[in-house]
Every structure is written in structure tokens, then in C-alpha cells.
Short mmCIF file of C-alpha atoms and ligand atoms in Angstrom, two decimals:
data_model
loop_
_atom_site.label_atom_id
_atom_site.label_comp_id
_atom_site.label_asym_id
_atom_site.label_seq_id
_atom_site.Cartn_x
_atom_site.Cartn_y
_atom_site.Cartn_z
CA MET A 25 -3.48 6.15 52.65
CA LYS A 26 -4.41 9.78 52.17
CA LEU A 27 -0.85 10.70 51.41
CA ARG A 28 -0.57 7.95 48.85
CA ARG A 29 -3.69 9.08 47.04
CA TRP A 30 -2.33 12.62 46.88
CA THR A 31 0.96 11.32 45.50
CA ALA A 32 -0.88 9.47 42.73
CA VAL A 33 -2.88 12.56 41.79
CA ALA A 34 0.27 14.68 41.75
CA ALA A 35 2.07 12.12 39.63
CA VAL A 36 -0.72 12.18 37.09
CA ALA A 37 -0.69 16.00 37.04
CA VAL A 38 3.08 16.10 36.53
CA ALA A 39 2.88 13.50 33.75
CA THR A 40 0.04 15.37 32.06
CA ALA A 41 1.97 18.64 32.21
CA ALA A 42 5.00 16.95 30.77
CA MET A 43 2.94 15.53 27.94
CA LEU A 44 1.28 18.83 27.23
CA ASN A 45 4.72 20.39 26.96
CA THR A 46 5.56 18.01 24.17
CA VAL A 47 2.55 19.13 22.19
CA PRO A 48 3.40 21.95 19.75
CA ALA A 49 1.40 25.15 20.27
CA THR A 50 0.92 27.73 17.54
CA ALA A 51 1.25 31.37 18.65
CA GLY A 52 -1.12 31.41 21.58
CA ARG A 53 -3.73 29.20 19.95
CA PRO A 54 -4.22 25.82 21.59
CA TYR A 55 -2.96 22.90 19.55
CA ASP A 56 -5.77 21.28 17.61
CA PRO A 57 -4.73 17.83 16.33
CA THR A 58 -7.76 17.56 14.07
CA ALA A 59 -6.40 20.50 12.07
CA GLN A 60 -3.25 18.52 11.20
CA SER A 61 -2.82 16.41 8.08
CA LEU A 62 -2.81 12.63 8.23
CA GLY A 63 0.84 12.69 7.23
CA THR A 64 1.77 15.01 10.09
CA LEU A 65 -0.17 12.99 12.63
CA GLY A 66 1.50 9.81 11.39
CA GLN A 67 4.90 11.32 12.26
CA ARG A 68 4.21 10.91 15.99
CA HIS A 69 4.47 7.18 15.38
CA GLY A 70 7.11 7.40 12.66
CA LEU A 71 4.38 5.98 10.43
CA HIS A 72 4.12 7.25 6.86
CA ILE A 73 0.60 7.82 5.53
CA GLY A 74 0.54 7.54 1.76
CA THR A 75 -1.68 7.68 -1.27
CA ALA A 76 -1.60 6.40 -4.82
CA VAL A 77 -1.31 9.31 -7.24
CA ASP A 78 -3.14 9.47 -10.54
CA MET A 79 -0.89 11.62 -12.77
CA ASP A 80 -3.79 12.64 -15.09
CA ALA A 81 -5.78 14.00 -12.19
CA LEU A 82 -2.64 15.70 -10.86
CA ALA A 83 -2.16 17.53 -14.18
CA ASP A 84 -5.82 18.56 -14.61
CA PRO A 85 -6.03 22.38 -14.32
CA ALA A 86 -9.74 22.08 -13.58
CA ASP A 87 -9.10 19.92 -10.51
CA PRO A 88 -6.77 21.92 -8.17
CA ARG A 89 -8.11 20.29 -5.01
CA TYR A 90 -6.68 16.95 -6.10
CA ARG A 91 -3.18 18.44 -6.21
CA GLU A 92 -3.62 20.28 -2.95
CA LEU A 93 -4.72 17.23 -1.01
CA ALA A 94 -2.18 14.88 -2.64
CA ALA A 95 0.54 17.32 -1.63
CA SER A 96 -0.64 18.30 1.83
CA GLU A 97 -2.37 15.36 3.40
CA PHE A 98 0.17 12.53 2.79
CA SER A 99 3.79 11.89 3.67
CA SER A 100 4.29 9.13 1.10
CA VAL A 101 3.15 8.56 -2.47
CA THR A 102 2.85 5.65 -4.91
CA ALA A 103 2.38 6.08 -8.67
CA GLU A 104 -0.98 4.51 -9.49
CA ASN A 105 0.06 3.62 -13.03
CA VAL A 106 2.99 5.54 -14.48
CA MET A 107 5.77 3.30 -13.15
CA LYS A 108 4.24 0.12 -14.60
CA TRP A 109 6.06 -1.53 -17.47
CA GLU A 110 3.44 -0.68 -20.14
CA SER A 111 3.75 3.03 -19.27
CA LEU A 112 7.53 3.04 -19.05
CA GLU A 113 8.37 1.06 -22.20
CA PRO A 114 5.37 1.22 -24.57
CA THR A 115 7.64 0.47 -27.51
CA ARG A 116 10.41 -2.06 -27.20
CA GLY A 117 13.73 -0.42 -26.39
CA SER A 118 12.42 3.10 -25.93
CA TYR A 119 11.52 4.27 -22.46
CA ASP A 120 9.11 7.18 -21.89
CA TRP A 121 10.26 8.52 -18.55
CA ALA A 122 8.35 11.80 -18.55
CA PRO A 123 5.25 10.83 -16.46
CA ALA A 124 7.27 8.83 -13.91
CA ASP A 125 9.85 11.60 -13.62
CA ALA A 126 7.01 14.11 -13.07
CA PHE A 127 5.70 11.88 -10.30
CA ILE A 128 9.07 11.64 -8.62
CA ASP A 129 9.49 15.42 -8.88
CA PHE A 130 6.10 15.93 -7.25
CA ALA A 131 7.17 13.77 -4.32
CA ARG A 132 10.45 15.63 -3.98
CA ARG A 133 8.80 19.07 -4.02
CA ASN A 134 6.42 17.96 -1.31
CA ASP A 135 9.01 16.18 0.81
CA GLN A 136 7.21 12.84 0.44
CA ARG A 137 8.71 9.38 0.47
CA VAL A 138 8.12 7.20 -2.56
CA ARG A 139 6.90 3.62 -2.78
CA GLY A 140 8.04 2.35 -6.18
CA HIS A 141 5.25 0.38 -7.87
CA VAL A 142 5.85 -2.02 -9.60
CA LEU A 143 8.70 -4.03 -11.13
CA VAL A 144 7.27 -7.48 -11.79
CA TRP A 145 3.56 -8.05 -12.30
CA HIS A 146 1.44 -10.00 -14.79
CA ASN A 147 -0.83 -7.00 -15.54
CA GLN A 148 -0.17 -3.79 -17.47
CA LEU A 149 2.68 -5.35 -19.41
CA PRO A 150 3.52 -3.79 -22.82
CA GLY A 151 1.78 -5.41 -25.78
CA TRP A 152 5.08 -6.06 -27.60
CA LEU A 153 6.21 -8.21 -24.66
CA THR A 154 3.10 -10.33 -24.23
CA SER A 155 2.53 -10.78 -27.97
CA GLY A 156 6.19 -11.58 -28.55
CA VAL A 157 6.00 -14.37 -25.95
CA ALA A 158 2.65 -15.56 -27.34
CA ASP A 159 3.87 -15.85 -30.91
CA GLY A 160 7.17 -17.42 -29.89
CA SER A 161 9.40 -14.60 -31.16
CA ILE A 162 10.60 -14.00 -27.57
CA SER A 163 12.19 -17.15 -26.13
CA ARG A 164 12.35 -18.10 -22.43
CA GLU A 165 16.02 -17.04 -22.21
CA GLU A 166 15.29 -13.75 -23.89
CA LEU A 167 12.30 -13.12 -21.60
CA ARG A 168 14.42 -13.64 -18.51
CA GLU A 169 17.05 -11.24 -19.89
CA LEU A 170 14.35 -8.66 -20.76
CA LEU A 171 13.11 -8.83 -17.16
CA ARG A 172 16.62 -8.44 -15.75
CA LYS A 173 17.22 -5.44 -18.00
CA HIS A 174 13.88 -3.85 -17.13
CA ILE A 175 14.45 -4.13 -13.39
CA THR A 176 18.02 -2.91 -13.65
CA THR A 177 17.10 0.05 -15.87
CA VAL A 178 14.18 1.28 -13.79
CA VAL A 179 15.71 0.74 -10.34
CA SER A 180 18.98 2.38 -11.42
CA ARG A 181 17.19 5.42 -12.84
CA TYR A 182 15.43 6.11 -9.53
CA ARG A 183 18.22 4.89 -7.25
CA GLY A 184 18.22 6.93 -4.04
CA ARG A 185 14.71 8.26 -4.62
CA ILE A 186 12.73 5.14 -3.72
CA TRP A 187 12.06 4.21 -0.11
CA GLN A 188 10.24 0.92 -0.76
CA TRP A 189 10.04 -0.96 -4.05
CA ASP A 190 7.22 -3.36 -4.85
CA VAL A 191 9.54 -5.82 -6.57
CA VAL A 192 7.04 -8.62 -7.16
CA ASN A 193 3.28 -8.10 -7.13
CA GLU A 194 0.45 -10.63 -6.88
CA ALA A 195 2.42 -13.77 -7.68
CA VAL A 196 0.12 -16.10 -5.75
CA SER A 197 -3.21 -17.50 -6.93
CA ASP A 198 -6.54 -17.31 -5.13
CA PRO A 199 -8.76 -20.22 -4.08
CA TRP A 200 -11.18 -19.37 -6.95
CA ASP A 201 -8.45 -19.82 -9.59
CA THR A 202 -7.81 -23.07 -11.50
CA PRO A 203 -6.38 -25.20 -10.09
CA SER A 204 -7.92 -24.14 -6.80
CA THR A 205 -4.95 -25.18 -4.70
CA LEU A 206 -2.67 -22.18 -4.20
CA HIS A 207 0.12 -21.84 -6.70
CA TYR A 208 2.35 -19.28 -8.42
CA LYS A 209 0.10 -17.79 -11.08
CA GLY A 210 0.27 -15.61 -14.15
CA PHE A 211 2.56 -14.66 -16.97
CA TRP A 212 5.90 -14.77 -15.15
CA ALA A 213 5.45 -18.08 -13.35
CA GLN A 214 4.04 -19.61 -16.53
CA HIS A 215 6.94 -18.57 -18.71
CA LEU A 216 9.90 -18.48 -16.33
CA GLY A 217 8.85 -20.70 -13.42
CA PRO A 218 8.69 -19.46 -9.80
CA GLY A 219 12.48 -18.85 -9.72
CA TYR A 220 11.80 -15.41 -11.25
CA ILE A 221 10.83 -14.15 -7.77
CA ALA A 222 14.27 -14.67 -6.20
CA ASP A 223 15.91 -13.41 -9.38
CA ALA A 224 13.85 -10.22 -9.32
CA PHE A 225 14.83 -9.35 -5.73
CA ARG A 226 18.52 -9.98 -6.48
CA TRP A 227 18.48 -7.82 -9.59
CA ALA A 228 16.63 -5.03 -7.75
CA ARG A 229 19.15 -5.14 -4.88
CA ALA A 230 22.08 -5.00 -7.29
CA ALA A 231 20.65 -1.82 -8.83
CA ASP A 232 19.76 -0.04 -5.55
CA PRO A 233 21.45 -1.11 -2.34
CA LYS A 234 19.38 1.28 -0.23
CA ALA A 235 15.76 0.69 -1.14
CA LEU A 236 13.62 -1.63 0.95
CA LEU A 237 12.45 -4.45 -1.30
CA PHE A 238 8.87 -5.67 -0.88
CA TYR A 239 6.68 -8.54 -1.99
CA ASN A 240 3.12 -7.16 -2.41
CA ASP A 241 -0.21 -8.96 -2.60
CA TYR A 242 -3.94 -8.80 -1.79
CA ASN A 243 -6.10 -11.00 0.44
CA ILE A 244 -3.25 -11.53 2.90
CA GLU A 245 -4.60 -9.33 5.73
CA ALA A 246 -4.95 -12.24 8.15
CA PHE A 247 -4.19 -15.91 8.58
CA GLY A 248 -6.83 -18.58 8.67
CA SER A 249 -9.15 -17.03 6.14
CA GLY A 250 -11.01 -20.08 4.88
CA ASP A 251 -9.54 -23.55 4.35
CA PRO A 252 -6.24 -23.77 6.28
CA ALA A 253 -4.72 -25.90 3.54
CA ASN A 254 -5.53 -23.12 1.11
CA ASP A 255 -4.59 -20.08 3.13
CA LYS A 256 -3.05 -17.40 0.89
CA THR A 257 -1.50 -15.55 3.83
CA GLN A 258 0.20 -18.79 4.94
CA PHE A 259 1.42 -19.40 1.39
CA VAL A 260 3.00 -15.94 1.21
CA TYR A 261 4.45 -16.39 4.67
CA ASP A 262 6.07 -19.69 3.69
CA MET A 263 7.39 -18.15 0.50
CA ALA A 264 8.95 -15.18 2.36
CA LYS A 265 10.48 -17.54 4.93
CA ARG A 266 11.97 -19.67 2.18
CA LEU A 267 13.36 -16.65 0.32
CA LEU A 268 15.02 -15.43 3.54
CA ALA A 269 16.50 -18.85 4.19
CA GLU A 270 17.97 -18.79 0.69
CA GLY A 271 19.56 -15.41 1.33
CA VAL A 272 17.28 -13.55 -1.11
CA PRO A 273 17.27 -9.81 -0.30
CA ILE A 274 13.58 -9.39 0.54
CA ASP A 275 12.98 -6.67 3.19
CA GLY A 276 9.21 -6.55 3.52
CA VAL A 277 5.77 -7.81 2.73
CA GLY A 278 3.12 -5.40 1.57
CA SER A 279 -0.52 -6.18 2.24
CA GLN A 280 -2.59 -4.29 -0.31
CA GLY A 281 -5.72 -4.04 1.82
CA HIS A 282 -8.42 -3.90 -0.88
CA LEU A 283 -11.50 -4.67 1.19
CA GLY A 284 -15.25 -4.58 0.57
CA THR A 285 -18.00 -3.93 3.09
CA GLN A 286 -20.03 -6.87 1.70
CA TYR A 287 -17.44 -9.34 3.02
CA GLY A 288 -16.72 -10.61 6.52
CA ASN A 289 -13.21 -9.16 6.68
CA PHE A 290 -11.23 -9.24 9.92
CA ASP A 291 -10.94 -7.72 13.34
CA THR A 292 -7.95 -5.66 14.48
CA PHE A 293 -6.44 -8.50 16.49
CA GLN A 294 -6.48 -10.95 13.56
CA VAL A 295 -4.77 -8.40 11.33
CA ALA A 296 -2.24 -7.41 14.02
CA ALA A 297 -1.41 -11.10 14.56
CA ALA A 298 -0.61 -11.51 10.85
CA LEU A 299 1.66 -8.47 10.81
CA LYS A 300 3.44 -9.77 13.91
CA ARG A 301 4.13 -13.12 12.26
CA PHE A 302 5.70 -11.45 9.24
CA SER A 303 7.74 -9.09 11.36
CA ALA A 304 8.91 -12.03 13.50
CA LEU A 305 10.69 -13.23 10.35
CA GLY A 306 12.65 -9.96 10.44
CA LEU A 307 10.57 -8.36 7.70
CA ALA A 308 9.05 -4.91 7.51
CA THR A 309 5.37 -4.74 6.66
CA ALA A 310 3.13 -2.10 5.13
CA PHE A 311 -0.43 -1.57 4.01
CA THR A 312 0.10 -0.53 0.42
CA GLU A 313 -3.24 -0.04 -1.39
CA VAL A 314 -6.01 0.37 1.18
CA ASP A 315 -9.55 1.04 0.05
CA VAL A 316 -12.87 -0.33 1.24
CA ARG A 317 -15.48 -0.50 -1.49
CA SER A 318 -19.24 -1.13 -1.29
CA ARG A 319 -21.94 -2.38 -3.58
CA LEU A 320 -23.73 0.50 -5.29
CA THR A 321 -27.24 -0.92 -4.95
CA GLU A 322 -30.23 0.75 -6.55
CA GLY A 323 -30.96 2.31 -3.15
CA VAL A 324 -27.41 3.69 -2.85
CA LEU A 325 -27.57 5.09 -6.37
CA ALA A 326 -30.94 6.68 -5.61
CA GLY A 327 -29.47 8.37 -2.53
CA ASP A 328 -31.28 6.29 0.07
CA SER A 329 -29.52 7.15 3.35
CA GLU A 330 -30.64 3.90 5.00
CA GLU A 331 -28.50 2.07 2.43
CA ILE A 332 -25.68 4.57 2.25
CA ASN A 333 -25.03 5.11 5.99
CA PRO A 334 -24.22 1.54 6.99
CA ARG A 335 -21.81 1.29 4.04
CA LEU A 336 -19.96 4.45 4.92
CA GLN A 337 -19.71 3.34 8.55
CA ALA A 338 -18.49 -0.14 7.63
CA SER A 339 -15.96 1.35 5.27
CA ALA A 340 -14.65 3.63 7.99
CA SER A 341 -14.41 0.76 10.43
CA ASN A 342 -12.38 -1.37 8.00
CA PHE A 343 -9.95 1.47 7.24
CA SER A 344 -9.54 1.77 10.98
CA VAL A 345 -8.98 -1.94 11.57
CA LEU A 346 -6.03 -2.02 9.17
CA LEU A 347 -4.59 1.18 10.56
CA LYS A 348 -4.81 0.15 14.21
CA ALA A 349 -3.20 -3.20 13.41
CA CYS A 350 -0.40 -1.34 11.62
CA LEU A 351 0.06 1.13 14.46
CA ALA A 352 0.31 -1.79 16.89
CA ASP A 353 3.35 -3.28 15.13
CA ARG A 354 6.56 -1.23 15.07
CA HIS A 355 7.63 -2.95 11.87
CA CYS A 356 4.61 -1.74 9.95
CA LEU A 357 6.25 1.23 8.25
CA SER A 358 3.54 2.79 6.10
CA TYR A 359 -0.19 2.89 5.47
CA THR A 360 -1.06 3.86 1.91
CA VAL A 361 -4.54 4.38 0.47
CA TRP A 362 -5.22 3.53 -3.18
CA GLY A 363 -6.52 6.97 -4.16
CA PHE A 364 -8.01 9.34 -1.60
CA SER A 365 -11.21 10.54 -3.29
CA ASP A 366 -14.22 8.78 -4.81
CA ARG A 367 -13.76 11.25 -7.70
CA HIS A 368 -10.61 9.35 -8.77
CA SER A 369 -10.87 5.75 -7.65
CA TRP A 370 -10.15 2.67 -9.72
CA VAL A 371 -13.07 0.87 -8.04
CA PRO A 372 -16.01 1.98 -10.23
CA ASP A 373 -13.95 1.26 -13.36
CA TRP A 374 -12.75 -2.11 -12.19
CA PHE A 375 -15.75 -3.48 -10.27
CA ASP A 376 -18.70 -2.60 -12.47
CA ASP A 377 -20.75 -5.82 -12.58
CA PRO A 378 -22.33 -5.41 -10.10
CA PRO A 379 -21.26 -1.79 -9.63
CA GLU A 380 -19.13 -0.88 -6.63
CA GLY A 381 -17.73 2.37 -5.25
CA LEU A 382 -17.58 4.64 -2.15
CA ALA A 383 -14.17 3.13 -1.45
CA THR A 384 -11.98 6.08 -0.33
CA LEU A 385 -11.49 8.69 2.39
CA TYR A 386 -13.08 11.67 0.59
CA ASP A 387 -16.29 11.85 -1.43
CA GLU A 388 -16.44 13.08 -5.03
CA GLN A 389 -16.55 16.72 -3.85
CA TYR A 390 -13.46 16.17 -1.67
CA ARG A 391 -15.47 16.32 1.52
CA PRO A 392 -13.82 14.10 4.12
CA LYS A 393 -15.94 11.06 4.85
CA ARG A 394 -16.34 9.24 8.12
CA ALA A 395 -13.44 6.98 7.09
CA TYR A 396 -11.13 10.02 6.96
CA GLN A 397 -12.17 11.10 10.46
CA GLU A 398 -11.68 7.62 11.91
CA VAL A 399 -8.22 7.28 10.36
CA LYS A 400 -7.37 10.69 11.83
CA ALA A 401 -8.77 9.74 15.24
CA ASP A 402 -6.68 6.53 15.29
CA LEU A 403 -3.51 8.51 14.60
CA ILE A 404 -4.37 11.06 17.32
CA PHE A 405 -5.49 8.73 20.12
CA ALA A 406 -2.81 6.04 19.73
CA GLY A 407 0.39 6.04 21.80
CA PRO A 408 2.49 4.15 24.32
CA PRO A 409 2.53 1.53 25.68
CA TYR A 410 0.77 -0.33 22.90
CA VAL A 411 1.66 1.94 20.00
CA LEU A 412 5.37 2.76 19.78
CA PRO A 413 7.62 4.55 17.28
CA ARG A 414 8.51 2.54 14.18
CA ALA A 415 11.53 0.24 14.20
CA THR A 416 14.44 0.93 11.86
CA HIS A 417 14.67 -1.36 8.88
CA ARG A 418 17.85 -1.58 6.83
CA PRO A 419 17.98 -3.22 3.45
CA ARG A 420 19.15 -6.80 3.60
CA ARG A 421 22.25 -7.54 1.54
C1 XIL B 29 -4.89 -0.38 -10.74
C2 XIL B 29 -5.03 1.09 -11.04
O1 XIL B 29 -5.59 1.73 -9.90
C3 XIL B 29 -5.93 1.31 -12.24
O2 XIL B 29 -5.96 2.68 -12.60
C4 XIL B 29 -5.41 0.47 -13.40
O3 XIL B 29 -6.30 0.59 -14.47
C5 XIL B 29 -5.29 -0.97 -13.01
O4 XIL B 29 -4.44 -1.08 -11.88
N1 XIL B 29 -3.36 -4.02 -7.43
C6 XIL B 29 -2.26 -3.28 -7.79
C7 XIL B 29 -2.43 -1.97 -8.47
O5 XIL B 29 -1.15 -3.68 -7.45
O6 XIL B 29 -1.39 -1.69 -9.36
C8 XIL B 29 -3.76 -1.88 -9.19
O7 XIL B 29 -3.92 -0.56 -9.71
C9 XIL B 29 -4.88 -2.27 -8.27
C10 XIL B 29 -4.74 -3.68 -7.78
#
């Protein structure tokens, strides 16, 4: 009995020493994981931690901290706007590559992987395209050909530079749309029919055999949210399964992860279960646009800490739920936040009635918020047996 207890203690000591040996030490100073960037800490799990990058903020000489943090804290980047069709081809037939090229260069200089965003979406389309379709001067056949050309041109230009492409974004309706039963919504489904989805993946694959091709959407964090007959996650799951059965080269499903503290949201196990169901289809997954906004009530705006504190804590907790669920699934390859500072977040611009904000990891003065610390803690304290290195995903032919 005594001997056995001693053996157990010794085994723990040996294991601990072995683990300590694997921890890098810097010239005599003890290793301090909290001093590492999120990107570096993600590497232990093979998980890339990314951010959306606002190219105007990046170029602002008065805002050097934005550049520093975008470069140092993250191992993956997504262009917040400059790779969208309206930015790339503002005038028909003439592409303005400069901002997107600058973005790709930034990623290369900082050794960051790139999520390409976005090839097919109903928003931020050039005016010439939408008005041409509206006035009938662009026919259905021509529209399909324009889409093929756009995908081919953009994917070819950045071939070899893009890790994951968001090929199709937000194709599925929400229960509050009309009709309320889930359907393929928006410009592309309306004018080309849902077949454009399979086409888009095939055209993207033809232009870059090495990028992982993703379908990306919001409100798909978990199954069983609301009426089971009207479950958006289930709809996307069925769609992905059908595309795979048809041999369409889809490699992953991206869950945007735009949450709000005023909603019920999900627990870690519900989110992990959803990721597992997608990966059981053979797909990679990713959180692609995480932010957790809050209502800016009069109290919040007046600086009332009793109103601010619970919101900051709830935001941190929701960032953490998505990250832990991602860590728990080896096929969840990246966790990207949609902007890292409240100084540059789309939330106040987009959700202004009633006003919302406080959605990111850093406040407007670039002070890390509780959400930042919780994300960091999750990356530090996770490990085997429940959190394992990422699986390898190869593009499907
Ligand atoms: C948003 C950008 O953050 C804003 O700057 C822009 O005005 C509108 O688009 N889902 C997406 C992203 O896939 O492209 C959107 O980005 C946010 C919602």
C-alpha cells in the first residue's frame, strides 16, 4: 500500500518534470504564458487565432496600436471589407486590387494565414451588378457567367496565399424572414436558383486546388435552437451533407459566431456537439467572425458599473464558450474575431437602433478586457486528453 502510494507520487513528479521540460524558458526567466500572444498560445493546439482587419485603421498613422496588435496578437487574418466584390470591382471590368494586395502583404510580412472573405454574398455587391440585374440589362445567363468569372479571377489572383476561402456566405434565411420557413435567400438564390452554391464551390476549386473551401453563416452555433422544423443549423447541415453526396468540393463550414449578451445563447456542450456533427461529415469547422455585443443602455452610456460589469462578464463568457467548443474538436481549425477593439468594430455602426457595442476583446483604448483574458486562459489551461492537436484537412477534389 505504502509502496504503491509512493510510486504514484513519483509518477506524477516525473510526468510534471517532463511537462515542464517541454515548456520554453527564456534566458533564466521562468516561462510566463500570460505574456504570450493569443496566436502563439493557439499553436500548442495547432489552432489559429485570427482577426478581421480593417484596412483603413491599419493605414492610419495616428493609430499605431491597431497595427501592432493586428500584427502581433493573431496568427490568422481576414479582410473585413477589401476582398468583397464591391471593393474589388467597383466599375465593371476594372479591378482595383491595391487594398486587397496590401492586406495579403500584411499577412505575409507577419507570417499569418489568410481566410479569404468572401466570394459569393448578397451584400456589398457592386452597384453596376445589382442595377444591371434590376433593370434587365444583365440576363440570368450573363449573371451566372459574371459570377464564374469573378470567382475565377479572384481565386486565381491569390492562389497559394489563401488557407480558407469563404466561398458562399449567408445563403440561408432566418425564421424572421418571409416566408418564415427556412429557404435559400437573397440576390443569388433569387436570380440563379440554389444551384449557384455547388457551382461556386466547383469554380473556386478549379482556380485553387489547395485552398480549403468553406460555407459560412451566422446563427448556426448549435442545433435545436427554436422550432426543430425551422432549425437553421440543421438546414445548413443537410445542405452540406447533400453537397458532399453530390461530390461538390466543400471542405468546411464556418460558424460566424456573432452573439449578443441579451440573448440566451448556448453552453459549451451544445456548441461542441454541433461542431462534432459537422466534422463527422468529414468537414473542417471554424469560428470565423466572433464578437459578443451588448445593448448600450442609458446606464451603460452614463458609465454605470452595475450595468457595464454584467455585460462585460457575459461577453467574456460567450467568447469562451465558442473557444472551448472549438478547442474540444480537432477539426475546428481556427477561431477568428470580427475586429479586436471596440475602437474599430462594425457593431455600433450596424446595430444602432437600439444602440449596441462593447463587442470585442479590447476596449477603445486598446486595454484588454475580461473577454481577452478568458480567451487567453482557455488557450493556456486546455490540453490532453480532451483538447488535442488539430487534425489535418486536405482540400477535397
Ligand atoms: C461587415 C463589416 O464588418 C462592415 O464593416 C461592413 O460595413 C458590413 O459588413 N457577416 C459577414 C461580414 O460575413 O462580411 C460582415 O462584415 C459582418 C456580418
